[in-house]
């Protein structure tokens, strides 16, 4: 079963997964869109966060050391020339809770070095770096 | 300004772009989620369609040769071993309308060989192939 991405109007596209989950994509007014949804390249960065975030939560859950709160801040620098890939991406992992630092460190390392497919894809064309912070 | 990806519960994450557009990500029940939204890796394939689709529409618009309808079907094969990148991705571009085939061909080629950043990123680790069809 295939994924479908359908042109709706202007620069608005609707993607649909084989099991019917949907995501809209649009672009800025400057590029003919309405800025009503994330752009495709923005979606790739959000996917990077979701991918490594799910790994980290799954690993911390196995360690019985889940945070009370967890989010990531992601920044990326694009190449100047077309096709303007992400040449340098930085993820800042922020946790709140009474977590063991060694668990957090191990969970992030396992995701970044072994499991996270989106990160591995981005590393094919650029750098992916990270930092982490545990707020008590 | 950074992108934020926040853990909501279980395997549900919410991504937010710097200008406030949001996208949810989840995973299958088998992996601890609720299948309430596309997975991060699924989102990458939808982003691929959005990216090349926007290029193609922008180019056809400049050529004053827009379709009445346009969608893409995307299939991808993942590597068997972690980090399970997309090793082979195929996009089927489907147009309806009285379009000139040479315009369609040129628009897709420009996207795939020059402009589409998501395609260029996927080509860093695997193949991206395509076919197209014009329905009159």
PDB file of N, CA, C and O in Angstrom, chain A residues 45-113:
ATOM      1  N   UNK A  45      12.394  18.104   9.942  1.00  0.00           N
ATOM      2  CA  UNK A  45      12.987  18.394  11.260  1.00  0.00           C
ATOM      3  C   UNK A  45      12.084  17.941  12.391  1.00  0.00           C
ATOM      4  O   UNK A  45      12.544  17.433  13.415  1.00  0.00           O
ATOM      5  N   UNK A  46      10.770  18.135  12.219  1.00  0.00           N
ATOM      6  CA  UNK A  46       9.835  17.664  13.244  1.00  0.00           C
ATOM      7  C   UNK A  46       9.893  16.136  13.325  1.00  0.00           C
ATOM      8  O   UNK A  46       9.870  15.562  14.418  1.00  0.00           O
ATOM      9  N   UNK A  47      10.013  15.491  12.170  1.00  0.00           N
ATOM     10  CA  UNK A  47      10.129  14.023  12.142  1.00  0.00           C
ATOM     11  C   UNK A  47      11.401  13.564  12.855  1.00  0.00           C
ATOM     12  O   UNK A  47      11.399  12.538  13.543  1.00  0.00           O
ATOM     13  N   UNK A  48      12.471  14.330  12.704  1.00  0.00           N
ATOM     14  CA  UNK A  48      13.713  13.993  13.414  1.00  0.00           C
ATOM     15  C   UNK A  48      13.468  13.992  14.928  1.00  0.00           C
ATOM     16  O   UNK A  48      13.867  13.061  15.636  1.00  0.00           O
ATOM     17  N   UNK A  49      12.782  15.015  15.412  1.00  0.00           N
ATOM     18  CA  UNK A  49      12.472  15.086  16.852  1.00  0.00           C
ATOM     19  C   UNK A  49      11.575  13.945  17.293  1.00  0.00           C
ATOM     20  O   UNK A  49      11.805  13.312  18.329  1.00  0.00           O
ATOM     21  N   UNK A  50      10.550  13.643  16.490  1.00  0.00           N
ATOM     22  CA  UNK A  50       9.638  12.549  16.845  1.00  0.00           C
ATOM     23  C   UNK A  50      10.374  11.217  16.876  1.00  0.00           C
ATOM     24  O   UNK A  50      10.183  10.398  17.786  1.00  0.00           O
ATOM     25  N   UNK A  51      11.238  11.022  15.898  1.00  0.00           N
ATOM     26  CA  UNK A  51      11.975   9.760  15.769  1.00  0.00           C
ATOM     27  C   UNK A  51      12.898   9.518  16.961  1.00  0.00           C
ATOM     28  O   UNK A  51      12.811   8.497  17.648  1.00  0.00           O
ATOM     29  N   UNK A  52      13.765  10.486  17.231  1.00  0.00           N
ATOM     30  CA  UNK A  52      14.702  10.287  18.344  1.00  0.00           C
ATOM     31  C   UNK A  52      13.972  10.387  19.690  1.00  0.00           C
ATOM     32  O   UNK A  52      14.305   9.673  20.634  1.00  0.00           O
ATOM     33  N   UNK A  53      12.936  11.214  19.756  1.00  0.00           N
ATOM     34  CA  UNK A  53      12.150  11.331  20.986  1.00  0.00           C
ATOM     35  C   UNK A  53      11.480  10.012  21.363  1.00  0.00           C
ATOM     36  O   UNK A  53      11.475   9.602  22.524  1.00  0.00           O
ATOM     37  N   UNK A  54      10.912   9.329  20.366  1.00  0.00           N
ATOM     38  CA  UNK A  54      10.275   8.030  20.635  1.00  0.00           C
ATOM     39  C   UNK A  54      11.302   7.001  21.098  1.00  0.00           C
ATOM     40  O   UNK A  54      11.044   6.212  22.002  1.00  0.00           O
ATOM     41  N   UNK A  55      12.472   6.998  20.468  1.00  0.00           N
ATOM     42  CA  UNK A  55      13.547   6.087  20.914  1.00  0.00           C
ATOM     43  C   UNK A  55      13.887   6.349  22.377  1.00  0.00           C
ATOM     44  O   UNK A  55      13.988   5.409  23.178  1.00  0.00           O
ATOM     45  N   UNK A  56      14.106   7.616  22.694  1.00  0.00           N
ATOM     46  CA  UNK A  56      14.554   7.982  24.044  1.00  0.00           C
ATOM     47  C   UNK A  56      13.498   7.595  25.084  1.00  0.00           C
ATOM     48  O   UNK A  56      13.824   7.007  26.124  1.00  0.00           O
ATOM     49  N   UNK A  57      12.232   7.882  24.787  1.00  0.00           N
ATOM     50  CA  UNK A  57      11.167   7.523  25.733  1.00  0.00           C
ATOM     51  C   UNK A  57      11.049   5.998  25.868  1.00  0.00           C
ATOM     52  O   UNK A  57      10.926   5.465  26.984  1.00  0.00           O
ATOM     53  N   UNK A  58      11.138   5.279  24.756  1.00  0.00           N
ATOM     54  CA  UNK A  58      11.040   3.810  24.821  1.00  0.00           C
ATOM     55  C   UNK A  58      12.187   3.222  25.654  1.00  0.00           C
ATOM     56  O   UNK A  58      11.976   2.302  26.450  1.00  0.00           O
ATOM     57  N   UNK A  59      13.384   3.770  25.489  1.00  0.00           N
ATOM     58  CA  UNK A  59      14.545   3.249  26.233  1.00  0.00           C
ATOM     59  C   UNK A  59      14.449   3.621  27.713  1.00  0.00           C
ATOM     60  O   UNK A  59      14.657   2.775  28.592  1.00  0.00           O
ATOM     61  N   UNK A  60      14.077   4.866  28.002  1.00  0.00           N
ATOM     62  CA  UNK A  60      13.935   5.280  29.408  1.00  0.00           C
ATOM     63  C   UNK A  60      12.804   4.512  30.099  1.00  0.00           C
ATOM     64  O   UNK A  60      12.877   4.227  31.293  1.00  0.00           O
ATOM     65  N   UNK A  61      11.775   4.165  29.323  1.00  0.00           N
ATOM     66  CA  UNK A  61      10.673   3.385  29.892  1.00  0.00           C
ATOM     67  C   UNK A  61      11.173   1.996  30.313  1.00  0.00           C
ATOM     68  O   UNK A  61      10.834   1.510  31.394  1.00  0.00           O
ATOM     69  N   UNK A  62      11.976   1.381  29.460  1.00  0.00           N
ATOM     70  CA  UNK A  62      12.570   0.077  29.802  1.00  0.00           C
ATOM     71  C   UNK A  62      13.448   0.177  31.039  1.00  0.00           C
ATOM     72  O   UNK A  62      13.555  -0.763  31.828  1.00  0.00           O
ATOM     73  N   UNK A  63      14.112   1.327  31.204  1.00  0.00           N
ATOM     74  CA  UNK A  63      14.974   1.560  32.371  1.00  0.00           C
ATOM     75  C   UNK A  63      14.165   1.980  33.603  1.00  0.00           C
ATOM     76  O   UNK A  63      14.749   2.263  34.638  1.00  0.00           O
ATOM     77  N   UNK A  64      12.860   2.070  33.452  1.00  0.00           N
ATOM     78  CA  UNK A  64      11.950   2.546  34.511  1.00  0.00           C
ATOM     79  C   UNK A  64      12.423   3.900  35.059  1.00  0.00           C
ATOM     80  O   UNK A  64      12.505   4.107  36.278  1.00  0.00           O
ATOM     81  N   UNK A  65      12.758   4.794  34.145  1.00  0.00           N
ATOM     82  CA  UNK A  65      13.274   6.108  34.535  1.00  0.00           C
ATOM     83  C   UNK A  65      12.700   7.186  33.596  1.00  0.00           C
ATOM     84  O   UNK A  65      13.445   7.919  32.943  1.00  0.00           O
ATOM     85  N   UNK A  66      11.368   7.250  33.555  1.00  0.00           N
ATOM     86  CA  UNK A  66      10.702   8.209  32.662  1.00  0.00           C
ATOM     87  C   UNK A  66      10.722   9.627  33.233  1.00  0.00           C
ATOM     88  O   UNK A  66      10.612   9.815  34.445  1.00  0.00           O
ATOM     89  N   UNK A  67      10.838  10.643  32.366  1.00  0.00           N
ATOM     90  CA  UNK A  67      10.796  12.036  32.842  1.00  0.00           C
ATOM     91  C   UNK A  67       9.358  12.485  33.128  1.00  0.00           C
ATOM     92  O   UNK A  67       8.398  11.860  32.671  1.00  0.00           O
ATOM     93  N   UNK A  68       9.244  13.582  33.876  1.00  0.00           N
ATOM     94  CA  UNK A  68       7.916  14.196  34.056  1.00  0.00           C
ATOM     95  C   UNK A  68       7.561  15.018  32.841  1.00  0.00           C
ATOM     96  O   UNK A  68       6.391  15.194  32.496  1.00  0.00           O
ATOM     97  N   UNK A  69       8.592  15.553  32.200  1.00  0.00           N
ATOM     98  CA  UNK A  69       8.382  16.386  31.025  1.00  0.00           C
ATOM     99  C   UNK A  69       9.576  16.190  30.112  1.00  0.00           C
ATOM    100  O   UNK A  69      10.696  15.958  30.598  1.00  0.00           O
ATOM    101  N   UNK A  70       9.337  16.279  28.816  1.00  0.00           N
ATOM    102  CA  UNK A  70      10.431  16.079  27.870  1.00  0.00           C
ATOM    103  C   UNK A  70      10.103  16.783  26.565  1.00  0.00           C
ATOM    104  O   UNK A  70       9.021  16.629  26.013  1.00  0.00           O
ATOM    105  N   UNK A  71      11.028  17.589  26.099  1.00  0.00           N
ATOM    106  CA  UNK A  71      10.876  18.189  24.768  1.00  0.00           C
ATOM    107  C   UNK A  71      12.249  18.373  24.138  1.00  0.00           C
ATOM    108  O   UNK A  71      13.278  18.273  24.829  1.00  0.00           O
ATOM    109  N   UNK A  72      12.247  18.611  22.854  1.00  0.00           N
ATOM    110  CA  UNK A  72      13.491  18.876  22.127  1.00  0.00           C
ATOM    111  C   UNK A  72      13.364  20.197  21.395  1.00  0.00           C
ATOM    112  O   UNK A  72      12.285  20.527  20.885  1.00  0.00           O
ATOM    113  N   UNK A  73      14.471  20.916  21.315  1.00  0.00           N
ATOM    114  CA  UNK A  73      14.543  22.117  20.480  1.00  0.00           C
ATOM    115  C   UNK A  73      15.524  21.795  19.357  1.00  0.00           C
ATOM    116  O   UNK A  73      16.627  21.302  19.614  1.00  0.00           O
ATOM    117  N   UNK A  74      15.115  22.057  18.152  1.00  0.00           N
ATOM    118  CA  UNK A  74      15.932  21.672  16.990  1.00  0.00           C
ATOM    119  C   UNK A  74      16.221  22.892  16.123  1.00  0.00           C
ATOM    120  O   UNK A  74      15.320  23.688  15.849  1.00  0.00           O
ATOM    121  N   UNK A  75      17.466  23.044  15.767  1.00  0.00           N
ATOM    122  CA  UNK A  75      17.882  24.102  14.844  1.00  0.00           C
ATOM    123  C   UNK A  75      18.624  23.466  13.693  1.00  0.00           C
ATOM    124  O   UNK A  75      19.338  22.479  13.894  1.00  0.00           O
ATOM    125  N   UNK A  76      18.501  24.057  12.527  1.00  0.00           N
ATOM    126  CA  UNK A  76      19.225  23.487  11.396  1.00  0.00           C
ATOM    127  C   UNK A  76      19.657  24.582  10.440  1.00  0.00           C
ATOM    128  O   UNK A  76      18.998  25.612  10.306  1.00  0.00           O
ATOM    129  N   UNK A  77      20.772  24.313   9.799  1.00  0.00           N
ATOM    130  CA  UNK A  77      21.342  25.244   8.843  1.00  0.00           C
ATOM    131  C   UNK A  77      21.277  24.570   7.478  1.00  0.00           C
ATOM    132  O   UNK A  77      21.729  23.429   7.323  1.00  0.00           O
ATOM    133  N   UNK A  78      20.719  25.270   6.505  1.00  0.00           N
ATOM    134  CA  UNK A  78      20.607  24.681   5.165  1.00  0.00           C
ATOM    135  C   UNK A  78      21.768  25.101   4.273  1.00  0.00           C
ATOM    136  O   UNK A  78      22.369  26.149   4.484  1.00  0.00           O
ATOM    137  N   UNK A  79      22.061  24.286   3.291  1.00  0.00           N
ATOM    138  CA  UNK A  79      23.075  24.648   2.295  1.00  0.00           C
ATOM    139  C   UNK A  79      22.597  25.879   1.535  1.00  0.00           C
ATOM    140  O   UNK A  79      21.391  26.105   1.406  1.00  0.00           O
ATOM    141  N   UNK A  80      23.535  26.682   1.048  1.00  0.00           N
ATOM    142  CA  UNK A  80      23.147  27.891   0.307  1.00  0.00           C
ATOM    143  C   UNK A  80      22.669  27.577  -1.108  1.00  0.00           C
ATOM    144  O   UNK A  80      21.835  28.277  -1.658  1.00  0.00           O
ATOM    145  N   UNK A  81      23.232  26.518  -1.679  1.00  0.00           N
ATOM    146  CA  UNK A  81      22.864  26.187  -3.060  1.00  0.00           C
ATOM    147  C   UNK A  81      21.831  25.065  -3.117  1.00  0.00           C
ATOM    148  O   UNK A  81      21.785  24.204  -2.243  1.00  0.00           O
ATOM    149  N   UNK A  82      21.019  25.097  -4.170  1.00  0.00           N
ATOM    150  CA  UNK A  82      20.079  24.004  -4.405  1.00  0.00           C
ATOM    151  C   UNK A  82      20.841  22.697  -4.478  1.00  0.00           C
ATOM    152  O   UNK A  82      21.939  22.685  -4.989  1.00  0.00           O
ATOM    153  N   UNK A  83      20.269  21.613  -3.957  1.00  0.00           N
ATOM    154  CA  UNK A  83      18.941  21.455  -3.372  1.00  0.00           C
ATOM    155  C   UNK A  83      18.832  21.818  -1.883  1.00  0.00           C
ATOM    156  O   UNK A  83      17.892  21.364  -1.229  1.00  0.00           O
ATOM    157  N   UNK A  84      19.678  22.667  -1.370  1.00  0.00           N
ATOM    158  CA  UNK A  84      19.533  23.215  -0.010  1.00  0.00           C
ATOM    159  C   UNK A  84      19.206  22.195   1.084  1.00  0.00           C
ATOM    160  O   UNK A  84      18.230  22.336   1.823  1.00  0.00           O
ATOM    161  N   UNK A  85      20.032  21.178   1.152  1.00  0.00           N
ATOM    162  CA  UNK A  85      19.878  20.152   2.192  1.00  0.00           C
ATOM    163  C   UNK A  85      20.235  20.740   3.575  1.00  0.00           C
ATOM    164  O   UNK A  85      20.740  21.859   3.649  1.00  0.00           O
ATOM    165  N   UNK A  86      19.964  19.996   4.626  1.00  0.00           N
ATOM    166  CA  UNK A  86      20.373  20.414   5.969  1.00  0.00           C
ATOM    167  C   UNK A  86      21.831  20.033   6.165  1.00  0.00           C
ATOM    168  O   UNK A  86      22.161  18.847   6.247  1.00  0.00           O
ATOM    169  N   UNK A  87      22.702  21.032   6.225  1.00  0.00           N
ATOM    170  CA  UNK A  87      24.113  20.660   6.367  1.00  0.00           C
ATOM    171  C   UNK A  87      24.521  20.516   7.819  1.00  0.00           C
ATOM    172  O   UNK A  87      25.478  19.818   8.133  1.00  0.00           O
ATOM    173  N   UNK A  88      23.784  21.151   8.726  1.00  0.00           N
ATOM    174  CA  UNK A  88      24.128  21.033  10.143  1.00  0.00           C
ATOM    175  C   UNK A  88      22.855  21.150  10.991  1.00  0.00           C
ATOM    176  O   UNK A  88      22.174  22.167  10.944  1.00  0.00           O
ATOM    177  N   UNK A  89      22.560  20.129  11.746  1.00  0.00           N
ATOM    178  CA  UNK A  89      21.347  20.093  12.559  1.00  0.00           C
ATOM    179  C   UNK A  89      21.740  19.880  14.019  1.00  0.00           C
ATOM    180  O   UNK A  89      22.624  19.067  14.311  1.00  0.00           O
ATOM    181  N   UNK A  90      21.116  20.629  14.919  1.00  0.00           N
ATOM    182  CA  UNK A  90      21.419  20.479  16.344  1.00  0.00           C
ATOM    183  C   UNK A  90      20.141  20.212  17.124  1.00  0.00           C
ATOM    184  O   UNK A  90      19.147  20.929  16.969  1.00  0.00           O
ATOM    185  N   UNK A  91      20.177  19.173  17.932  1.00  0.00           N
ATOM    186  CA  UNK A  91      19.030  18.822  18.785  1.00  0.00           C
ATOM    187  C   UNK A  91      19.424  19.100  20.225  1.00  0.00           C
ATOM    188  O   UNK A  91      20.481  18.654  20.691  1.00  0.00           O
ATOM    189  N   UNK A  92      18.572  19.845  20.928  1.00  0.00           N
ATOM    190  CA  UNK A  92      18.769  20.069  22.346  1.00  0.00           C
ATOM    191  C   UNK A  92      17.663  19.300  23.071  1.00  0.00           C
ATOM    192  O   UNK A  92      16.487  19.635  22.942  1.00  0.00           O
ATOM    193  N   UNK A  93      18.037  18.241  23.797  1.00  0.00           N
ATOM    194  CA  UNK A  93      17.068  17.426  24.538  1.00  0.00           C
ATOM    195  C   UNK A  93      16.904  18.036  25.932  1.00  0.00           C
ATOM    196  O   UNK A  93      17.900  18.183  26.644  1.00  0.00           O
ATOM    197  N   UNK A  94      15.683  18.341  26.308  1.00  0.00           N
ATOM    198  CA  UNK A  94      15.433  18.912  27.636  1.00  0.00           C
ATOM    199  C   UNK A  94      14.465  18.013  28.417  1.00  0.00           C
ATOM    200  O   UNK A  94      13.347  17.744  27.961  1.00  0.00           O
ATOM    201  N   UNK A  95      14.916  17.557  29.584  1.00  0.00           N
ATOM    202  CA  UNK A  95      14.123  16.676  30.445  1.00  0.00           C
ATOM    203  C   UNK A  95      13.837  17.383  31.749  1.00  0.00           C
ATOM    204  O   UNK A  95      14.671  18.144  32.246  1.00  0.00           O
ATOM    205  N   UNK A  96      12.668  17.115  32.329  1.00  0.00           N
ATOM    206  CA  UNK A  96      12.415  17.547  33.695  1.00  0.00           C
ATOM    207  C   UNK A  96      12.052  16.308  34.496  1.00  0.00           C
ATOM    208  O   UNK A  96      11.251  15.488  34.051  1.00  0.00           O
ATOM    209  N   UNK A  97      12.668  16.162  35.665  1.00  0.00           N
ATOM    210  CA  UNK A  97      12.380  15.005  36.506  1.00  0.00           C
ATOM    211  C   UNK A  97      13.641  14.535  37.194  1.00  0.00           C
ATOM    212  O   UNK A  97      14.742  15.020  36.927  1.00  0.00           O
ATOM    213  N   UNK A  98      13.452  13.557  38.056  1.00  0.00           N
ATOM    214  CA  UNK A  98      14.567  13.064  38.857  1.00  0.00           C
ATOM    215  C   UNK A  98      15.263  11.893  38.143  1.00  0.00           C
ATOM    216  O   UNK A  98      15.343  10.786  38.666  1.00  0.00           O
ATOM    217  N   UNK A  99      15.769  12.166  36.952  1.00  0.00           N
ATOM    218  CA  UNK A  99      16.342  11.115  36.119  1.00  0.00           C
ATOM    219  C   UNK A  99      17.825  10.921  36.399  1.00  0.00           C
ATOM    220  O   UNK A  99      18.531  11.875  36.717  1.00  0.00           O
ATOM    221  N   UNK A 100      18.285   9.683  36.200  1.00  0.00           N
ATOM    222  CA  UNK A 100      19.735   9.440  36.288  1.00  0.00           C
ATOM    223  C   UNK A 100      20.396   9.912  34.994  1.00  0.00           C
ATOM    224  O   UNK A 100      19.996   9.491  33.902  1.00  0.00           O
ATOM    225  N   UNK A 101      21.423  10.721  35.136  1.00  0.00           N
ATOM    226  CA  UNK A 101      22.076  11.248  33.933  1.00  0.00           C
ATOM    227  C   UNK A 101      22.621  10.133  33.044  1.00  0.00           C
ATOM    228  O   UNK A 101      22.553  10.220  31.816  1.00  0.00           O
ATOM    229  N   UNK A 102      23.146   9.058  33.652  1.00  0.00           N
ATOM    230  CA  UNK A 102      23.710   7.981  32.819  1.00  0.00           C
ATOM    231  C   UNK A 102      22.640   7.312  31.948  1.00  0.00           C
ATOM    232  O   UNK A 102      22.929   6.886  30.825  1.00  0.00           O
ATOM    233  N   UNK A 103      21.416   7.247  32.476  1.00  0.00           N
ATOM    234  CA  UNK A 103      20.327   6.685  31.667  1.00  0.00           C
ATOM    235  C   UNK A 103      19.986   7.588  30.475  1.00  0.00           C
ATOM    236  O   UNK A 103      19.779   7.116  29.357  1.00  0.00           O
ATOM    237  N   UNK A 104      19.900   8.872  30.757  1.00  0.00           N
ATOM    238  CA  UNK A 104      19.584   9.844  29.708  1.00  0.00           C
ATOM    239  C   UNK A 104      20.650   9.807  28.616  1.00  0.00           C
ATOM    240  O   UNK A 104      20.348   9.740  27.414  1.00  0.00           O
ATOM    241  N   UNK A 105      21.896   9.820  29.055  1.00  0.00           N
ATOM    242  CA  UNK A 105      23.023   9.816  28.119  1.00  0.00           C
ATOM    243  C   UNK A 105      22.988   8.551  27.242  1.00  0.00           C
ATOM    244  O   UNK A 105      23.131   8.618  26.028  1.00  0.00           O
ATOM    245  N   UNK A 106      22.742   7.403  27.892  1.00  0.00           N
ATOM    246  CA  UNK A 106      22.725   6.143  27.150  1.00  0.00           C
ATOM    247  C   UNK A 106      21.551   6.083  26.161  1.00  0.00           C
ATOM    248  O   UNK A 106      21.694   5.612  25.031  1.00  0.00           O
ATOM    249  N   UNK A 107      20.391   6.576  26.610  1.00  0.00           N
ATOM    250  CA  UNK A 107      19.203   6.554  25.736  1.00  0.00           C
ATOM    251  C   UNK A 107      19.439   7.408  24.486  1.00  0.00           C
ATOM    252  O   UNK A 107      19.122   6.991  23.361  1.00  0.00           O
ATOM    253  N   UNK A 108      19.999   8.587  24.682  1.00  0.00           N
ATOM    254  CA  UNK A 108      20.253   9.473  23.533  1.00  0.00           C
ATOM    255  C   UNK A 108      21.308   8.860  22.611  1.00  0.00           C
ATOM    256  O   UNK A 108      21.157   8.850  21.386  1.00  0.00           O
ATOM    257  N   UNK A 109      22.366   8.315  23.206  1.00  0.00           N
ATOM    258  CA  UNK A 109      23.417   7.712  22.377  1.00  0.00           C
ATOM    259  C   UNK A 109      22.899   6.526  21.560  1.00  0.00           C
ATOM    260  O   UNK A 109      23.233   6.378  20.383  1.00  0.00           O
ATOM    261  N   UNK A 110      22.081   5.682  22.190  1.00  0.00           N
ATOM    262  CA  UNK A 110      21.512   4.544  21.451  1.00  0.00           C
ATOM    263  C   UNK A 110      20.652   5.029  20.288  1.00  0.00           C
ATOM    264  O   UNK A 110      20.700   4.479  19.184  1.00  0.00           O
ATOM    265  N   UNK A 111      19.852   6.067  20.533  1.00  0.00           N
ATOM    266  CA  UNK A 111      19.020   6.603  19.460  1.00  0.00           C
ATOM    267  C   UNK A 111      19.897   7.161  18.344  1.00  0.00           C
ATOM    268  O   UNK A 111      19.727   6.818  17.174  1.00  0.00           O
ATOM    269  N   UNK A 112      20.834   8.023  18.698  1.00  0.00           N
ATOM    270  CA  UNK A 112      21.631   8.709  17.675  1.00  0.00           C
ATOM    271  C   UNK A 112      22.605   7.788  16.947  1.00  0.00           C
ATOM    272  O   UNK A 112      22.918   8.003  15.783  1.00  0.00           O
ATOM    273  N   UNK A 113      23.104   6.782  17.628  1.00  0.00           N
ATOM    274  CA  UNK A 113      24.113   5.930  16.991  1.00  0.00           C
ATOM    275  C   UNK A 113      23.566   4.626  16.436  1.00  0.00           C
ATOM    276  O   UNK A 113      24.227   3.960  15.657  1.00  0.00           O
TER     277      UNK A 113
END
